[in-house]
Amino acid sequence: CHLIHYLRLSHHLIVLNYVIGTFDKLKSVSSERVTITDAVFDGVEVRVFEPPAKQDETLKRSVVYIHGGGWALASARTSLYNNLCRIMAESLNAVVVSVEYRLVPEVCFPEQFHDALRATKHFLHPDVLAAYSVDPSRVAISGDSAGGNLAAAVCQQLSKEEHMAVRPKLQALIYPVLQAFDFNTPSYQQNMNMPVLPRYVMINYWIDYFNGNYDLAHALVINNHTALDVSQALSFRGRLNWTSLLPSSFKKNYKPVIQTTGKAEIVQKLPALLDVRAVPLLAENEILQRQPKTYVLTCENDVLRDDGVMYAKRLENAGVEVTLDHFDDCFHGCMIFTIWPTDFSAGVQTRNSYIKWLDENL
């Protein structure tokens, strides 16, 4: 049984590797419209996209972008993300810093978080911003999927650091993965077998990120790790109550899956399941109140839909200005698929909406 499960996962990752183009790493080839260079920020590789300076302008806007791929796939240098960041730099006339954080299996949590944080903090230093002619009051942090997870976690961490001279103006999260507490939210139940990101694949991404064992997958699927008798999860339960955080149109007729007795040893083996640096949706209200103006993009055909919707609602309840941009006919990962042969209208539609919000708010 475990061998079959492993083979299914391996096949899925091979397909995703091909589609995302992990092996299709592009050199930093600049054009007349955007200069592309590779750099190292505090030990972390980044790719920087700079539009040409205009005569009547002194400082530019900027976006720190963190790519998706389950903390295990893709790269700032693959054609799909290279294309996205180039278009963002052109459309926004902004300096885009794409973070090349290390991946599973080379490293596991919290190293991906530390890489993203170190690169972002380095860029936010006033001297570095000045070197790139960036306005320190107009910097956004953004990412998709696992990159949205890292972007949210980095934003939360930055809000705790009292001595930061520059803070992000915005955060923009694209179908972010934000919690491993409940794998039976309505969107997880509705889309459990949806292509690109079935539920079992997302759970195994979490296990790999935490350097755990696939033997835990079944217990996680049925929420044994957050059963009522698991004391470590008790204080977090109220922060992820989808029956109160989701609109009725998303809840439909789905019922919560809450086990009476579970397995506390799962949390002991994988303590990061309840670490807010890994699961930003579980942050306390005092931290959420400090978050910048936020954009959250969600797709109906996505197990992670409710992660984003719940985070938007919790931020809104904490007094943060939030835009929830939901697409009824789109799927997880669609925004990067805008290049032939995977040039989908869903990708162009979501990308245009995301860039429009950044243009209007950054």
mmCIF file of C-alpha atoms in Angstrom:
data_model
loop_
_atom_site.group_PDB
_atom_site.id
_atom_site.type_symbol
_atom_site.label_atom_id
_atom_site.label_comp_id
_atom_site.label_asym_id
_atom_site.label_seq_id
_atom_site.Cartn_x
_atom_site.Cartn_y
_atom_site.Cartn_z
ATOM 1 C CA CYS A 1 0.000 0.000 0.000
ATOM 2 C CA HIS A 2 2.775 2.432 0.943
ATOM 3 C CA LEU A 3 4.695 1.508 -2.226
ATOM 4 C CA ILE A 4 1.656 2.262 -4.395
ATOM 5 C CA HIS A 5 1.173 5.560 -2.560
ATOM 6 C CA TYR A 6 4.827 6.480 -3.069
ATOM 7 C CA LEU A 7 4.681 5.608 -6.781
ATOM 8 C CA ARG A 8 1.553 7.743 -7.237
ATOM 9 C CA LEU A 9 3.269 10.684 -5.566
ATOM 10 C CA SER A 10 6.496 10.174 -7.539
ATOM 11 C CA HIS A 11 4.569 10.092 -10.817
ATOM 12 C CA HIS A 12 2.691 13.255 -9.865
ATOM 13 C CA LEU A 13 5.931 15.086 -9.024
ATOM 14 C CA ILE A 14 7.549 13.981 -12.284
ATOM 15 C CA VAL A 15 4.585 15.389 -14.233
ATOM 16 C CA LEU A 16 4.641 18.632 -12.232
ATOM 17 C CA ASN A 17 8.398 18.921 -12.744
ATOM 18 C CA TYR A 18 7.822 18.702 -16.472
ATOM 19 C CA VAL A 19 4.898 21.142 -16.544
ATOM 20 C CA ILE A 20 6.496 23.760 -14.301
ATOM 21 C CA GLY A 21 9.793 23.340 -16.099
ATOM 22 C CA THR A 22 12.071 22.844 -13.135
ATOM 23 C CA PHE A 23 14.845 21.761 -15.471
ATOM 24 C CA ASP A 24 14.273 24.629 -17.877
ATOM 25 C CA LYS A 25 16.389 27.194 -16.026
ATOM 26 C CA LEU A 26 17.029 30.316 -18.030
ATOM 27 C CA LYS A 27 20.145 32.431 -17.915
ATOM 28 C CA SER A 28 19.699 36.083 -16.961
ATOM 29 C CA VAL A 29 19.093 37.387 -20.470
ATOM 30 C CA SER A 30 18.102 41.050 -20.436
ATOM 31 C CA SER A 31 16.049 42.913 -23.018
ATOM 32 C CA GLU A 32 15.555 46.556 -23.911
ATOM 33 C CA ARG A 33 12.549 46.692 -21.593
ATOM 34 C CA VAL A 34 13.892 44.803 -18.558
ATOM 35 C CA THR A 35 17.373 44.189 -17.199
ATOM 36 C CA ILE A 36 17.627 40.764 -15.562
ATOM 37 C CA THR A 37 20.494 40.005 -13.201
ATOM 38 C CA ASP A 38 21.269 37.285 -10.670
ATOM 39 C CA ALA A 39 22.520 38.360 -7.241
ATOM 40 C CA VAL A 40 23.005 37.055 -3.709
ATOM 41 C CA PHE A 41 21.184 38.728 -0.812
ATOM 42 C CA ASP A 42 22.596 37.703 2.579
ATOM 43 C CA GLY A 43 23.594 34.296 1.257
ATOM 44 C CA VAL A 44 20.344 33.732 -0.683
ATOM 45 C CA GLU A 45 20.237 33.697 -4.479
ATOM 46 C CA VAL A 46 17.783 36.084 -6.119
ATOM 47 C CA ARG A 47 16.919 37.175 -9.645
ATOM 48 C CA VAL A 48 16.300 40.904 -10.070
ATOM 49 C CA PHE A 49 14.145 42.384 -12.851
ATOM 50 C CA GLU A 50 14.685 46.121 -13.459
ATOM 51 C CA PRO A 51 12.817 48.218 -16.007
ATOM 52 C CA PRO A 52 14.803 51.082 -17.568
ATOM 53 C CA ALA A 53 14.907 54.379 -15.705
ATOM 54 C CA LYS A 54 12.619 57.131 -16.980
ATOM 55 C CA GLN A 55 13.835 60.689 -17.257
ATOM 56 C CA ASP A 56 11.110 62.197 -15.089
ATOM 57 C CA GLU A 57 11.271 59.601 -12.307
ATOM 58 C CA THR A 58 13.567 59.222 -9.339
ATOM 59 C CA LEU A 59 12.414 56.091 -7.481
ATOM 60 C CA LYS A 60 10.524 52.974 -8.528
ATOM 61 C CA ARG A 61 8.039 50.671 -6.854
ATOM 62 C CA SER A 62 9.127 47.126 -6.029
ATOM 63 C CA VAL A 63 7.811 43.601 -5.444
ATOM 64 C CA VAL A 64 9.624 40.824 -3.601
ATOM 65 C CA TYR A 65 8.252 37.664 -5.247
ATOM 66 C CA ILE A 66 8.455 34.132 -3.792
ATOM 67 C CA HIS A 67 7.636 31.309 -6.201
ATOM 68 C CA GLY A 68 5.432 28.292 -5.519
ATOM 69 C CA GLY A 69 6.006 24.569 -5.983
ATOM 70 C CA GLY A 70 5.268 22.885 -2.648
ATOM 71 C CA TRP A 71 8.603 24.068 -1.161
ATOM 72 C CA ALA A 72 10.117 21.363 -3.410
ATOM 73 C CA LEU A 73 9.705 22.348 -7.078
ATOM 74 C CA ALA A 74 10.298 25.204 -9.511
ATOM 75 C CA SER A 75 12.749 28.083 -9.447
ATOM 76 C CA ALA A 76 12.967 31.836 -9.906
ATOM 77 C CA ARG A 77 14.849 30.979 -13.106
ATOM 78 C CA THR A 78 12.330 28.687 -14.797
ATOM 79 C CA SER A 79 10.651 30.107 -17.889
ATOM 80 C CA LEU A 80 7.201 30.315 -16.270
ATOM 81 C CA TYR A 81 8.310 32.354 -13.239
ATOM 82 C CA ASN A 82 10.881 34.289 -15.244
ATOM 83 C CA ASN A 83 8.078 35.307 -17.598
ATOM 84 C CA LEU A 84 5.699 36.271 -14.767
ATOM 85 C CA CYS A 85 8.267 38.475 -13.030
ATOM 86 C CA ARG A 86 9.375 40.086 -16.295
ATOM 87 C CA ILE A 87 5.777 40.990 -17.138
ATOM 88 C CA MET A 88 5.262 42.338 -13.603
ATOM 89 C CA ALA A 89 8.378 44.517 -13.914
ATOM 90 C CA GLU A 90 7.214 45.840 -17.305
ATOM 91 C CA SER A 91 3.557 46.368 -16.397
ATOM 92 C CA LEU A 92 4.220 48.007 -13.025
ATOM 93 C CA ASN A 93 7.463 49.756 -13.985
ATOM 94 C CA ALA A 94 8.749 48.143 -10.794
ATOM 95 C CA VAL A 95 11.884 46.377 -9.593
ATOM 96 C CA VAL A 96 10.949 42.732 -8.996
ATOM 97 C CA VAL A 97 13.137 40.570 -6.749
ATOM 98 C CA SER A 98 12.431 36.863 -7.248
ATOM 99 C CA VAL A 99 13.765 34.750 -4.370
ATOM 100 C CA GLU A 100 15.611 31.513 -5.195
ATOM 101 C CA TYR A 101 15.155 29.815 -1.823
ATOM 102 C CA ARG A 102 16.522 26.309 -1.280
ATOM 103 C CA LEU A 103 14.148 23.393 -1.821
ATOM 104 C CA VAL A 104 13.175 20.006 -0.412
ATOM 105 C CA PRO A 105 15.009 17.598 -0.190
ATOM 106 C CA GLU A 106 18.161 19.719 0.111
ATOM 107 C CA VAL A 107 16.607 21.512 3.093
ATOM 108 C CA CYS A 108 13.345 21.313 5.032
ATOM 109 C CA PHE A 109 11.412 23.670 7.322
ATOM 110 C CA PRO A 110 12.374 26.194 8.596
ATOM 111 C CA GLU A 111 15.175 26.770 6.073
ATOM 112 C CA GLN A 112 12.891 27.856 3.204
ATOM 113 C CA PHE A 113 11.326 30.404 5.579
ATOM 114 C CA HIS A 114 14.749 31.607 6.735
ATOM 115 C CA ASP A 115 15.955 32.007 3.137
ATOM 116 C CA ALA A 116 12.905 34.074 2.165
ATOM 117 C CA LEU A 117 13.191 36.180 5.324
ATOM 118 C CA ARG A 118 16.921 36.826 4.932
ATOM 119 C CA ALA A 119 16.617 37.857 1.285
ATOM 120 C CA THR A 120 13.655 40.139 2.027
ATOM 121 C CA LYS A 121 15.295 41.812 5.017
ATOM 122 C CA HIS A 122 18.463 42.381 3.003
ATOM 123 C CA PHE A 123 16.514 44.027 0.191
ATOM 124 C CA LEU A 124 14.546 46.207 2.634
ATOM 125 C CA HIS A 125 17.749 47.728 3.998
ATOM 126 C CA PRO A 126 17.702 51.439 3.018
ATOM 127 C CA ASP A 127 21.124 51.255 1.345
ATOM 128 C CA VAL A 128 20.105 48.314 -0.835
ATOM 129 C CA LEU A 129 16.818 49.942 -1.839
ATOM 130 C CA ALA A 130 18.739 53.081 -2.743
ATOM 131 C CA ALA A 131 21.161 51.074 -4.878
ATOM 132 C CA TYR A 132 18.201 49.765 -6.900
ATOM 133 C CA SER A 133 16.460 53.189 -6.940
ATOM 134 C CA VAL A 134 13.447 51.801 -5.050
ATOM 135 C CA ASP A 135 11.036 53.942 -3.041
ATOM 136 C CA PRO A 136 11.137 52.454 0.497
ATOM 137 C CA SER A 137 7.478 53.336 1.051
ATOM 138 C CA ARG A 138 6.309 51.337 -1.995
ATOM 139 C CA VAL A 139 7.492 47.737 -1.555
ATOM 140 C CA ALA A 140 5.173 44.706 -1.714
ATOM 141 C CA ILE A 141 5.787 41.097 -0.696
ATOM 142 C CA SER A 142 4.068 38.498 -2.814
ATOM 143 C CA GLY A 143 4.037 34.821 -3.713
ATOM 144 C CA ASP A 144 1.919 31.980 -5.049
ATOM 145 C CA SER A 145 0.984 28.673 -3.369
ATOM 146 C CA ALA A 146 3.934 27.640 -1.142
ATOM 147 C CA GLY A 147 5.463 31.010 -2.046
ATOM 148 C CA GLY A 148 2.294 32.653 -0.728
ATOM 149 C CA ASN A 149 2.837 30.689 2.472
ATOM 150 C CA LEU A 150 6.393 32.038 2.748
ATOM 151 C CA ALA A 151 5.300 35.587 1.854
ATOM 152 C CA ALA A 152 2.645 35.589 4.597
ATOM 153 C CA ALA A 153 5.071 34.104 7.131
ATOM 154 C CA VAL A 154 7.759 36.662 6.237
ATOM 155 C CA CYS A 155 5.256 39.522 6.559
ATOM 156 C CA GLN A 156 4.219 38.279 9.993
ATOM 157 C CA GLN A 157 7.834 37.982 11.128
ATOM 158 C CA LEU A 158 8.736 41.449 9.848
ATOM 159 C CA SER A 159 5.818 42.898 11.804
ATOM 160 C CA LYS A 160 7.354 41.520 15.016
ATOM 161 C CA GLU A 161 10.755 43.143 14.455
ATOM 162 C CA GLU A 162 10.719 46.540 16.114
ATOM 163 C CA HIS A 163 13.915 47.912 14.589
ATOM 164 C CA MET A 164 12.982 47.564 10.916
ATOM 165 C CA ALA A 165 13.491 50.923 9.210
ATOM 166 C CA VAL A 166 11.468 49.862 6.142
ATOM 167 C CA ARG A 167 8.336 47.741 6.162
ATOM 168 C CA PRO A 168 6.297 46.365 3.253
ATOM 169 C CA LYS A 169 3.395 48.495 2.110
ATOM 170 C CA LEU A 170 1.412 45.512 0.789
ATOM 171 C CA GLN A 171 1.248 41.736 0.727
ATOM 172 C CA ALA A 172 -0.290 39.917 -2.228
ATOM 173 C CA LEU A 173 -0.966 36.197 -1.804
ATOM 174 C CA ILE A 174 -1.930 34.008 -4.766
ATOM 175 C CA TYR A 175 -3.839 30.818 -3.851
ATOM 176 C CA PRO A 176 -1.644 30.519 -0.738
ATOM 177 C CA VAL A 177 -1.237 27.378 1.385
ATOM 178 C CA LEU A 178 -1.635 28.605 4.955
ATOM 179 C CA GLN A 179 -2.564 25.758 7.281
ATOM 180 C CA ALA A 180 -2.071 22.055 7.987
ATOM 181 C CA PHE A 181 -4.581 21.957 10.837
ATOM 182 C CA ASP A 182 -7.668 20.825 8.935
ATOM 183 C CA PHE A 183 -7.500 18.772 5.742
ATOM 184 C CA ASN A 184 -11.292 18.591 5.581
ATOM 185 C CA THR A 185 -12.305 22.172 4.940
ATOM 186 C CA PRO A 186 -15.070 22.398 2.324
ATOM 187 C CA SER A 187 -12.536 23.096 -0.444
ATOM 188 C CA TYR A 188 -10.400 20.121 0.614
ATOM 189 C CA GLN A 189 -13.510 17.907 0.539
ATOM 190 C CA GLN A 190 -14.857 19.372 -2.699
ATOM 191 C CA ASN A 191 -11.548 19.275 -4.608
ATOM 192 C CA MET A 192 -9.811 16.292 -3.016
ATOM 193 C CA ASN A 193 -9.197 14.682 -6.427
ATOM 194 C CA MET A 194 -8.763 17.859 -8.463
ATOM 195 C CA PRO A 195 -5.849 17.727 -10.961
ATOM 196 C CA VAL A 196 -2.672 19.744 -10.337
ATOM 197 C CA LEU A 197 -3.107 19.592 -6.550
ATOM 198 C CA PRO A 198 -5.123 16.648 -5.145
ATOM 199 C CA ARG A 199 -5.421 16.490 -1.368
ATOM 200 C CA TYR A 200 -2.991 13.574 -0.948
ATOM 201 C CA VAL A 201 -0.316 15.481 -2.858
ATOM 202 C CA MET A 202 -0.739 18.593 -0.693
ATOM 203 C CA ILE A 203 -0.483 16.483 2.459
ATOM 204 C CA ASN A 204 2.691 14.864 1.195
ATOM 205 C CA TYR A 205 4.165 18.272 0.365
ATOM 206 C CA TRP A 206 3.584 19.141 4.037
ATOM 207 C CA ILE A 207 5.201 15.894 5.202
ATOM 208 C CA ASP A 208 8.232 16.515 2.988
ATOM 209 C CA TYR A 209 8.473 20.138 4.127
ATOM 210 C CA PHE A 210 8.559 18.936 7.741
ATOM 211 C CA ASN A 211 10.932 16.049 6.943
ATOM 212 C CA GLY A 212 8.336 13.552 8.149
ATOM 213 C CA ASN A 213 7.247 10.051 7.185
ATOM 214 C CA TYR A 214 4.573 9.245 4.598
ATOM 215 C CA ASP A 215 3.146 6.731 7.078
ATOM 216 C CA LEU A 216 1.502 9.728 8.781
ATOM 217 C CA ALA A 217 -0.486 10.719 5.696
ATOM 218 C CA HIS A 218 -3.653 8.760 6.457
ATOM 219 C CA ALA A 219 -3.855 10.081 10.024
ATOM 220 C CA LEU A 220 -3.479 13.631 8.712
ATOM 221 C CA VAL A 221 -6.208 13.132 6.091
ATOM 222 C CA ILE A 222 -8.747 12.380 8.821
ATOM 223 C CA ASN A 223 -7.487 15.161 11.143
ATOM 224 C CA ASN A 224 -6.179 12.787 13.814
ATOM 225 C CA HIS A 225 -3.428 15.316 14.560
ATOM 226 C CA THR A 226 -5.946 17.924 15.730
ATOM 227 C CA ALA A 227 -8.469 15.711 17.537
ATOM 228 C CA LEU A 228 -10.214 17.059 20.629
ATOM 229 C CA ASP A 229 -7.883 15.146 22.945
ATOM 230 C CA VAL A 230 -4.712 16.577 21.356
ATOM 231 C CA SER A 231 -3.965 19.305 23.902
ATOM 232 C CA GLN A 232 -1.330 21.035 21.724
ATOM 233 C CA ALA A 233 -4.022 21.875 19.145
ATOM 234 C CA LEU A 234 -6.590 23.175 21.629
ATOM 235 C CA SER A 235 -5.493 26.815 21.696
ATOM 236 C CA PHE A 236 -5.482 27.012 17.897
ATOM 237 C CA ARG A 237 -8.945 25.573 17.276
ATOM 238 C CA GLY A 238 -10.760 28.895 17.498
ATOM 239 C CA ARG A 239 -8.420 30.472 14.956
ATOM 240 C CA LEU A 240 -9.451 28.019 12.257
ATOM 241 C CA ASN A 241 -13.178 27.525 12.621
ATOM 242 C CA TRP A 242 -14.310 27.418 9.031
ATOM 243 C CA THR A 243 -17.973 27.257 10.026
ATOM 244 C CA SER A 244 -17.671 30.908 11.119
ATOM 245 C CA LEU A 245 -14.948 32.122 8.724
ATOM 246 C CA LEU A 246 -16.370 30.943 5.397
ATOM 247 C CA PRO A 247 -19.427 32.289 3.554
ATOM 248 C CA SER A 248 -22.360 29.914 3.160
ATOM 249 C CA SER A 249 -21.719 29.688 -0.591
ATOM 250 C CA PHE A 250 -18.412 27.933 0.219
ATOM 251 C CA LYS A 251 -19.609 25.872 3.177
ATOM 252 C CA LYS A 252 -22.455 24.340 1.148
ATOM 253 C CA ASN A 253 -23.529 21.116 2.923
ATOM 254 C CA TYR A 254 -20.069 20.054 4.079
ATOM 255 C CA LYS A 255 -19.616 19.054 7.709
ATOM 256 C CA PRO A 256 -16.549 19.591 9.901
ATOM 257 C CA VAL A 257 -14.356 16.545 10.526
ATOM 258 C CA ILE A 258 -13.347 16.733 14.195
ATOM 259 C CA GLN A 259 -12.088 13.547 15.795
ATOM 260 C CA THR A 260 -12.833 12.956 19.487
ATOM 261 C CA THR A 261 -9.705 10.898 20.012
ATOM 262 C CA GLY A 262 -6.634 11.163 17.834
ATOM 263 C CA LYS A 263 -2.881 10.816 17.880
ATOM 264 C CA ALA A 264 -0.959 13.427 19.846
ATOM 265 C CA GLU A 265 2.299 11.768 18.808
ATOM 266 C CA ILE A 266 1.819 13.157 15.277
ATOM 267 C CA VAL A 267 2.333 16.688 16.602
ATOM 268 C CA GLN A 268 5.271 15.448 18.636
ATOM 269 C CA LYS A 269 6.837 13.996 15.479
ATOM 270 C CA LEU A 270 5.910 17.028 13.364
ATOM 271 C CA PRO A 271 5.791 20.008 15.756
ATOM 272 C CA ALA A 272 5.872 22.415 12.806
ATOM 273 C CA LEU A 273 2.222 21.490 12.135
ATOM 274 C CA LEU A 274 1.409 24.125 14.772
ATOM 275 C CA ASP A 275 4.314 26.515 14.123
ATOM 276 C CA VAL A 276 2.962 29.828 12.785
ATOM 277 C CA ARG A 277 6.105 30.286 10.659
ATOM 278 C CA ALA A 278 4.839 27.281 8.692
ATOM 279 C CA VAL A 279 1.089 27.806 9.134
ATOM 280 C CA PRO A 280 0.441 31.582 9.105
ATOM 281 C CA LEU A 281 -3.342 31.154 9.351
ATOM 282 C CA LEU A 282 -2.894 30.101 12.995
ATOM 283 C CA ALA A 283 -1.234 33.381 14.036
ATOM 284 C CA GLU A 284 -2.743 35.237 16.978
ATOM 285 C CA ASN A 285 -4.881 38.331 16.387
ATOM 286 C CA GLU A 286 -2.208 40.677 17.762
ATOM 287 C CA ILE A 287 0.089 39.676 14.892
ATOM 288 C CA LEU A 288 -2.647 39.856 12.259
ATOM 289 C CA GLN A 289 -3.462 43.434 13.315
ATOM 290 C CA ARG A 290 0.046 44.483 12.274
ATOM 291 C CA GLN A 291 -0.173 43.124 8.716
ATOM 292 C CA PRO A 292 -0.094 45.480 5.720
ATOM 293 C CA LYS A 293 -2.895 46.017 3.246
ATOM 294 C CA THR A 294 -3.528 42.610 1.715
ATOM 295 C CA TYR A 295 -4.639 40.991 -1.533
ATOM 296 C CA VAL A 296 -5.649 37.316 -1.574
ATOM 297 C CA LEU A 297 -6.438 35.512 -4.826
ATOM 298 C CA THR A 298 -8.374 32.233 -4.612
ATOM 299 C CA CYS A 299 -9.704 29.719 -7.137
ATOM 300 C CA GLU A 300 -12.840 27.606 -6.813
ATOM 301 C CA ASN A 301 -11.228 24.425 -8.161
ATOM 302 C CA ASP A 302 -8.495 24.314 -5.531
ATOM 303 C CA VAL A 303 -8.091 22.461 -2.235
ATOM 304 C CA LEU A 304 -6.445 25.645 -0.892
ATOM 305 C CA ARG A 305 -9.377 27.935 -1.660
ATOM 306 C CA ASP A 306 -10.534 28.056 1.959
ATOM 307 C CA ASP A 307 -7.028 28.673 3.325
ATOM 308 C CA GLY A 308 -6.981 31.996 1.489
ATOM 309 C CA VAL A 309 -10.595 32.899 2.237
ATOM 310 C CA MET A 310 -10.173 32.211 5.965
ATOM 311 C CA TYR A 311 -6.966 34.232 6.131
ATOM 312 C CA ALA A 312 -8.654 37.152 4.384
ATOM 313 C CA LYS A 313 -11.537 36.986 6.880
ATOM 314 C CA ARG A 314 -9.249 36.783 9.921
ATOM 315 C CA LEU A 315 -7.213 39.743 8.658
ATOM 316 C CA GLU A 316 -10.395 41.704 7.990
ATOM 317 C CA ASN A 317 -11.660 40.883 11.508
ATOM 318 C CA ALA A 318 -8.323 42.176 12.841
ATOM 319 C CA GLY A 319 -8.829 45.527 11.104
ATOM 320 C CA VAL A 320 -6.610 45.011 8.041
ATOM 321 C CA GLU A 321 -7.794 46.299 4.665
ATOM 322 C CA VAL A 322 -8.216 43.179 2.492
ATOM 323 C CA THR A 323 -9.172 42.476 -1.115
ATOM 324 C CA LEU A 324 -10.357 38.904 -1.721
ATOM 325 C CA ASP A 325 -10.216 38.186 -5.453
ATOM 326 C CA HIS A 326 -12.051 34.917 -6.097
ATOM 327 C CA PHE A 327 -12.284 33.145 -9.473
ATOM 328 C CA ASP A 328 -15.130 30.651 -9.874
ATOM 329 C CA ASP A 329 -13.754 28.974 -12.998
ATOM 330 C CA CYS A 330 -10.020 28.795 -12.217
ATOM 331 C CA PHE A 331 -7.706 26.181 -10.728
ATOM 332 C CA HIS A 332 -4.648 25.982 -8.507
ATOM 333 C CA GLY A 333 -1.446 27.165 -10.154
ATOM 334 C CA CYS A 334 -3.168 28.691 -13.174
ATOM 335 C CA MET A 335 -1.453 32.096 -13.049
ATOM 336 C CA ILE A 336 1.933 30.851 -14.249
ATOM 337 C CA PHE A 337 0.447 28.962 -17.184
ATOM 338 C CA THR A 338 0.482 31.709 -19.803
ATOM 339 C CA ILE A 339 3.178 30.390 -22.152
ATOM 340 C CA TRP A 340 2.580 27.922 -24.992
ATOM 341 C CA PRO A 341 1.832 25.005 -24.776
ATOM 342 C CA THR A 342 0.233 25.720 -21.377
ATOM 343 C CA ASP A 343 -1.194 29.131 -22.238
ATOM 344 C CA PHE A 344 -4.573 29.097 -20.476
ATOM 345 C CA SER A 345 -7.107 31.921 -20.371
ATOM 346 C CA ALA A 346 -7.368 31.319 -16.605
ATOM 347 C CA GLY A 347 -3.692 32.248 -16.306
ATOM 348 C CA VAL A 348 -4.043 35.518 -18.201
ATOM 349 C CA GLN A 349 -7.270 36.379 -16.368
ATOM 350 C CA THR A 350 -5.826 35.899 -12.870
ATOM 351 C CA ARG A 351 -2.479 37.506 -13.733
ATOM 352 C CA ASN A 352 -4.140 40.624 -15.139
ATOM 353 C CA SER A 353 -6.362 41.000 -12.079
ATOM 354 C CA TYR A 354 -3.400 40.568 -9.711
ATOM 355 C CA ILE A 355 -1.205 43.072 -11.571
ATOM 356 C CA LYS A 356 -4.117 45.552 -11.767
ATOM 357 C CA TRP A 357 -4.503 45.459 -7.962
ATOM 358 C CA LEU A 358 -0.783 45.973 -7.454
ATOM 359 C CA ASP A 359 -0.764 48.862 -9.923
ATOM 360 C CA GLU A 360 -3.649 50.572 -8.127
ATOM 361 C CA ASN A 361 -2.351 50.042 -4.586
ATOM 362 C CA LEU A 362 1.439 49.941 -4.631
#
